[in-house]
mmCIF file of C-alpha atoms in Angstrom:
data_model
loop_
_atom_site.group_PDB
_atom_site.id
_atom_site.type_symbol
_atom_site.label_atom_id
_atom_site.label_comp_id
_atom_site.label_asym_id
_atom_site.label_seq_id
_atom_site.Cartn_x
_atom_site.Cartn_y
_atom_site.Cartn_z
ATOM 1 C CA UNK A 1 -2.257 -27.855 6.917
ATOM 2 C CA UNK A 2 -0.618 -30.902 8.493
ATOM 3 C CA UNK A 3 0.812 -32.132 5.204
ATOM 4 C CA UNK A 4 4.212 -31.198 3.804
ATOM 5 C CA UNK A 5 2.742 -30.114 0.481
ATOM 6 C CA UNK A 6 -0.583 -28.717 -0.626
ATOM 7 C CA UNK A 7 -2.377 -27.238 -3.603
ATOM 8 C CA UNK A 8 -5.772 -25.534 -3.656
ATOM 9 C CA UNK A 9 -7.527 -23.798 -6.532
ATOM 10 C CA UNK A 10 -10.582 -21.629 -5.851
ATOM 11 C CA UNK A 11 -12.949 -20.202 -8.443
ATOM 12 C CA UNK A 12 -14.864 -16.955 -7.873
ATOM 13 C CA UNK A 13 -17.455 -15.839 -10.405
ATOM 14 C CA UNK A 14 -17.584 -12.332 -11.799
ATOM 15 C CA UNK A 15 -21.108 -12.064 -10.350
ATOM 16 C CA UNK A 16 -19.793 -12.867 -6.839
ATOM 17 C CA UNK A 17 -16.982 -10.354 -7.145
ATOM 18 C CA UNK A 18 -19.231 -7.634 -8.606
ATOM 19 C CA UNK A 19 -21.818 -8.174 -5.848
ATOM 20 C CA UNK A 20 -19.018 -7.686 -3.294
ATOM 21 C CA UNK A 21 -18.005 -4.408 -4.958
ATOM 22 C CA UNK A 22 -15.089 -5.453 -7.186
ATOM 23 C CA UNK A 23 -14.805 -3.549 -10.425
ATOM 24 C CA UNK A 24 -12.576 -3.206 -13.460
ATOM 25 C CA UNK A 25 -8.894 -2.396 -13.029
ATOM 26 C CA UNK A 26 -8.779 -3.578 -9.407
ATOM 27 C CA UNK A 27 -5.306 -4.467 -8.161
ATOM 28 C CA UNK A 28 -5.384 -7.343 -5.659
ATOM 29 C CA UNK A 29 -3.047 -6.118 -2.913
ATOM 30 C CA UNK A 30 -3.938 -8.603 -0.146
ATOM 31 C CA UNK A 31 -5.575 -12.005 0.171
ATOM 32 C CA UNK A 32 -7.183 -12.966 3.465
ATOM 33 C CA UNK A 33 -8.498 -16.140 5.072
ATOM 34 C CA UNK A 34 -10.569 -16.517 8.248
ATOM 35 C CA UNK A 35 -8.376 -18.848 10.337
ATOM 36 C CA UNK A 36 -10.158 -20.991 12.946
ATOM 37 C CA UNK A 37 -7.034 -22.277 14.769
ATOM 38 C CA UNK A 38 -3.301 -21.765 14.332
ATOM 39 C CA UNK A 39 -0.824 -24.544 13.636
ATOM 40 C CA UNK A 40 2.741 -24.027 12.555
ATOM 41 C CA UNK A 41 5.549 -23.724 11.602
ATOM 42 C CA UNK A 42 6.004 -21.661 8.440
ATOM 43 C CA UNK A 43 4.973 -22.870 5.006
ATOM 44 C CA UNK A 44 7.908 -22.728 2.600
ATOM 45 C CA UNK A 45 7.640 -22.462 -1.152
ATOM 46 C CA UNK A 46 4.316 -20.717 -0.506
ATOM 47 C CA UNK A 47 2.686 -19.272 -3.622
ATOM 48 C CA UNK A 48 -0.485 -17.342 -4.376
ATOM 49 C CA UNK A 49 -1.383 -17.134 -8.057
ATOM 50 C CA UNK A 50 -4.230 -15.609 -10.056
ATOM 51 C CA UNK A 51 -5.790 -15.680 -13.486
ATOM 52 C CA UNK A 52 -8.872 -14.528 -15.348
ATOM 53 C CA UNK A 53 -10.965 -17.416 -16.629
ATOM 54 C CA UNK A 54 -14.206 -18.262 -18.374
ATOM 55 C CA UNK A 55 -14.527 -21.476 -16.337
ATOM 56 C CA UNK A 56 -17.742 -21.741 -14.332
ATOM 57 C CA UNK A 57 -16.675 -24.789 -12.314
ATOM 58 C CA UNK A 58 -13.496 -26.739 -11.595
ATOM 59 C CA UNK A 59 -13.234 -30.318 -12.810
ATOM 60 C CA UNK A 60 -9.441 -30.586 -13.110
ATOM 61 C CA UNK A 61 -6.314 -28.608 -12.301
ATOM 62 C CA UNK A 62 -5.585 -25.507 -14.335
ATOM 63 C CA UNK A 63 -1.875 -25.745 -15.121
ATOM 64 C CA UNK A 64 -1.064 -22.678 -17.240
ATOM 65 C CA UNK A 65 -1.816 -18.974 -17.443
ATOM 66 C CA UNK A 66 -0.940 -18.028 -13.851
ATOM 67 C CA UNK A 67 0.284 -14.660 -12.568
ATOM 68 C CA UNK A 68 2.139 -14.859 -9.256
ATOM 69 C CA UNK A 69 0.860 -12.550 -6.521
ATOM 70 C CA UNK A 70 3.115 -13.826 -3.734
ATOM 71 C CA UNK A 71 5.984 -16.266 -3.440
ATOM 72 C CA UNK A 72 8.056 -16.993 -0.356
ATOM 73 C CA UNK A 73 7.509 -18.218 3.198
ATOM 74 C CA UNK A 74 4.288 -17.672 5.127
ATOM 75 C CA UNK A 75 3.450 -18.304 8.780
ATOM 76 C CA UNK A 76 -0.151 -18.067 9.978
ATOM 77 C CA UNK A 77 0.111 -15.470 12.786
ATOM 78 C CA UNK A 78 -3.235 -15.800 14.611
ATOM 79 C CA UNK A 79 -6.888 -16.759 14.376
ATOM 80 C CA UNK A 80 -9.468 -14.569 12.652
ATOM 81 C CA UNK A 81 -8.928 -12.776 9.379
ATOM 82 C CA UNK A 82 -5.270 -13.044 8.359
ATOM 83 C CA UNK A 83 -3.949 -11.294 5.270
ATOM 84 C CA UNK A 84 -1.103 -12.082 2.930
ATOM 85 C CA UNK A 85 0.416 -8.977 1.326
ATOM 86 C CA UNK A 86 0.827 -9.465 -2.413
ATOM 87 C CA UNK A 87 3.970 -8.205 -4.116
ATOM 88 C CA UNK A 88 4.168 -5.732 -6.973
ATOM 89 C CA UNK A 89 3.377 -5.730 -9.756
ATOM 90 C CA UNK A 90 -0.111 -6.590 -8.499
ATOM 91 C CA UNK A 91 -2.546 -8.799 -10.381
ATOM 92 C CA UNK A 92 -5.193 -6.546 -11.967
ATOM 93 C CA UNK A 93 -8.721 -7.950 -11.955
ATOM 94 C CA UNK A 94 -10.525 -6.894 -15.144
ATOM 95 C CA UNK A 95 -14.005 -6.637 -13.610
ATOM 96 C CA UNK A 96 -15.732 -9.005 -16.048
ATOM 97 C CA UNK A 97 -14.041 -12.427 -15.976
ATOM 98 C CA UNK A 98 -14.295 -15.125 -13.357
ATOM 99 C CA UNK A 99 -11.237 -15.229 -11.081
ATOM 100 C CA UNK A 100 -9.197 -18.349 -10.386
ATOM 101 C CA UNK A 101 -6.908 -18.323 -7.347
ATOM 102 C CA UNK A 102 -4.284 -20.943 -6.496
ATOM 103 C CA UNK A 103 -2.563 -21.318 -3.121
ATOM 104 C CA UNK A 104 0.188 -23.919 -2.891
ATOM 105 C CA UNK A 105 3.233 -24.713 -0.782
ATOM 106 C CA UNK A 106 6.167 -27.111 -0.717
ATOM 107 C CA UNK A 107 7.593 -27.947 2.720
ATOM 108 C CA UNK A 108 10.394 -30.347 3.558
ATOM 109 C CA UNK A 109 8.868 -31.218 6.945
ATOM 110 C CA UNK A 110 5.451 -31.529 8.549
ATOM 111 C CA UNK A 111 3.449 -28.539 9.673
ATOM 112 C CA UNK A 112 0.431 -28.414 11.987
ATOM 113 C CA UNK A 113 -3.145 -27.755 10.977
ATOM 114 C CA UNK A 114 -4.221 -24.142 10.459
ATOM 115 C CA UNK A 115 -7.782 -24.689 9.246
ATOM 116 C CA UNK A 116 -9.839 -21.834 7.812
ATOM 117 C CA UNK A 117 -13.578 -21.329 7.812
ATOM 118 C CA UNK A 118 -15.256 -22.382 4.582
ATOM 119 C CA UNK A 119 -18.639 -22.389 2.907
ATOM 120 C CA UNK A 120 -20.291 -25.228 1.033
ATOM 121 C CA UNK A 121 -20.217 -24.508 -2.699
ATOM 122 C CA UNK A 122 -20.078 -27.258 -5.293
ATOM 123 C CA UNK A 123 -17.533 -27.222 -8.131
ATOM 124 C CA UNK A 124 -15.710 -24.077 -6.991
ATOM 125 C CA UNK A 125 -12.697 -25.534 -5.202
ATOM 126 C CA UNK A 126 -10.131 -28.257 -5.879
ATOM 127 C CA UNK A 127 -7.446 -29.490 -3.521
ATOM 128 C CA UNK A 128 -4.779 -32.030 -2.758
ATOM 129 C CA UNK A 129 -2.464 -32.442 0.222
ATOM 130 C CA UNK A 130 0.308 -35.004 0.593
ATOM 131 C CA UNK A 131 3.952 -35.504 1.562
ATOM 132 C CA UNK A 132 7.208 -35.439 -0.429
ATOM 133 C CA UNK A 133 5.773 -33.903 -3.571
ATOM 134 C CA UNK A 134 6.133 -30.532 -5.239
ATOM 135 C CA UNK A 135 3.029 -28.704 -4.002
ATOM 136 C CA UNK A 136 2.452 -26.376 -6.936
ATOM 137 C CA UNK A 137 2.790 -29.070 -9.579
ATOM 138 C CA UNK A 138 0.847 -31.928 -7.977
ATOM 139 C CA UNK A 139 -1.610 -33.509 -10.407
ATOM 140 C CA UNK A 140 -3.592 -35.728 -8.049
ATOM 141 C CA UNK A 141 -6.533 -34.211 -6.255
ATOM 142 C CA UNK A 142 -10.269 -33.885 -6.181
ATOM 143 C CA UNK A 143 -13.057 -31.377 -6.142
ATOM 144 C CA UNK A 144 -13.871 -30.150 -2.662
ATOM 145 C CA UNK A 145 -17.393 -29.463 -1.436
ATOM 146 C CA UNK A 146 -16.237 -26.379 0.510
ATOM 147 C CA UNK A 147 -14.391 -23.235 -0.567
ATOM 148 C CA UNK A 148 -12.396 -21.236 2.003
ATOM 149 C CA UNK A 149 -13.995 -17.950 3.056
ATOM 150 C CA UNK A 150 -11.773 -15.446 1.321
ATOM 151 C CA UNK A 151 -11.251 -11.691 1.441
ATOM 152 C CA UNK A 152 -9.595 -9.722 -1.364
ATOM 153 C CA UNK A 153 -8.220 -6.262 -0.685
ATOM 154 C CA UNK A 154 -8.369 -4.389 -3.984
ATOM 155 C CA UNK A 155 -7.369 -0.941 -5.173
ATOM 156 C CA UNK A 156 -8.791 0.557 -8.354
ATOM 157 C CA UNK A 157 -5.968 1.474 -10.711
ATOM 158 C CA UNK A 158 -6.607 4.525 -12.886
ATOM 159 C CA UNK A 159 -3.103 4.873 -14.292
ATOM 160 C CA UNK A 160 0.205 3.068 -14.674
ATOM 161 C CA UNK A 161 1.866 4.999 -11.812
ATOM 162 C CA UNK A 162 3.254 3.288 -8.718
ATOM 163 C CA UNK A 163 0.240 2.133 -6.670
ATOM 164 C CA UNK A 164 2.088 0.911 -3.577
ATOM 165 C CA UNK A 165 0.890 3.827 -1.422
ATOM 166 C CA UNK A 166 -2.778 3.957 -2.468
ATOM 167 C CA UNK A 167 -5.257 3.161 0.299
ATOM 168 C CA UNK A 168 -7.062 -0.050 -0.730
ATOM 169 C CA UNK A 169 -10.781 -0.708 -0.643
ATOM 170 C CA UNK A 170 -11.581 -4.075 0.905
ATOM 171 C CA UNK A 171 -13.920 -6.714 -0.566
ATOM 172 C CA UNK A 172 -15.015 -9.774 1.334
ATOM 173 C CA UNK A 173 -16.672 -12.934 0.031
ATOM 174 C CA UNK A 174 -18.222 -15.033 2.787
#
């Protein structure tokens, strides 16, 4: 985005995830967005976080209960589907709860727009973008009428062994 700081929370229902093929004990290894045009530069303080929830819509920010899937710097490399590799230990989706995803960043300078394709869906996305604030702790914001088209790459985990070399199965919500 153009702003220095941003925070977006997206809610995905268990029914949506199940219909797309997600099941119990699925490790989220990548998160993808369908980028329509590339801005830049890198987003610093970039975080992707997850949690299971019973919420069926978003009316305010969810502040606690997060598991970090990625933290660091991220630069959008190109248009089309772009994936962010999560870090281990991966977040394990339980197959029955709704899934809440937060993407936030905290830059010290402006970036350029890198918009993503989205679909109209009421009550399933919340966002706020501004300058000179801490992106992941911003409390202002509003419900958005669109949710970014998102792709989760998941791997079913059958044991507690290292899963870094398992070939993932990809799920896409559009």
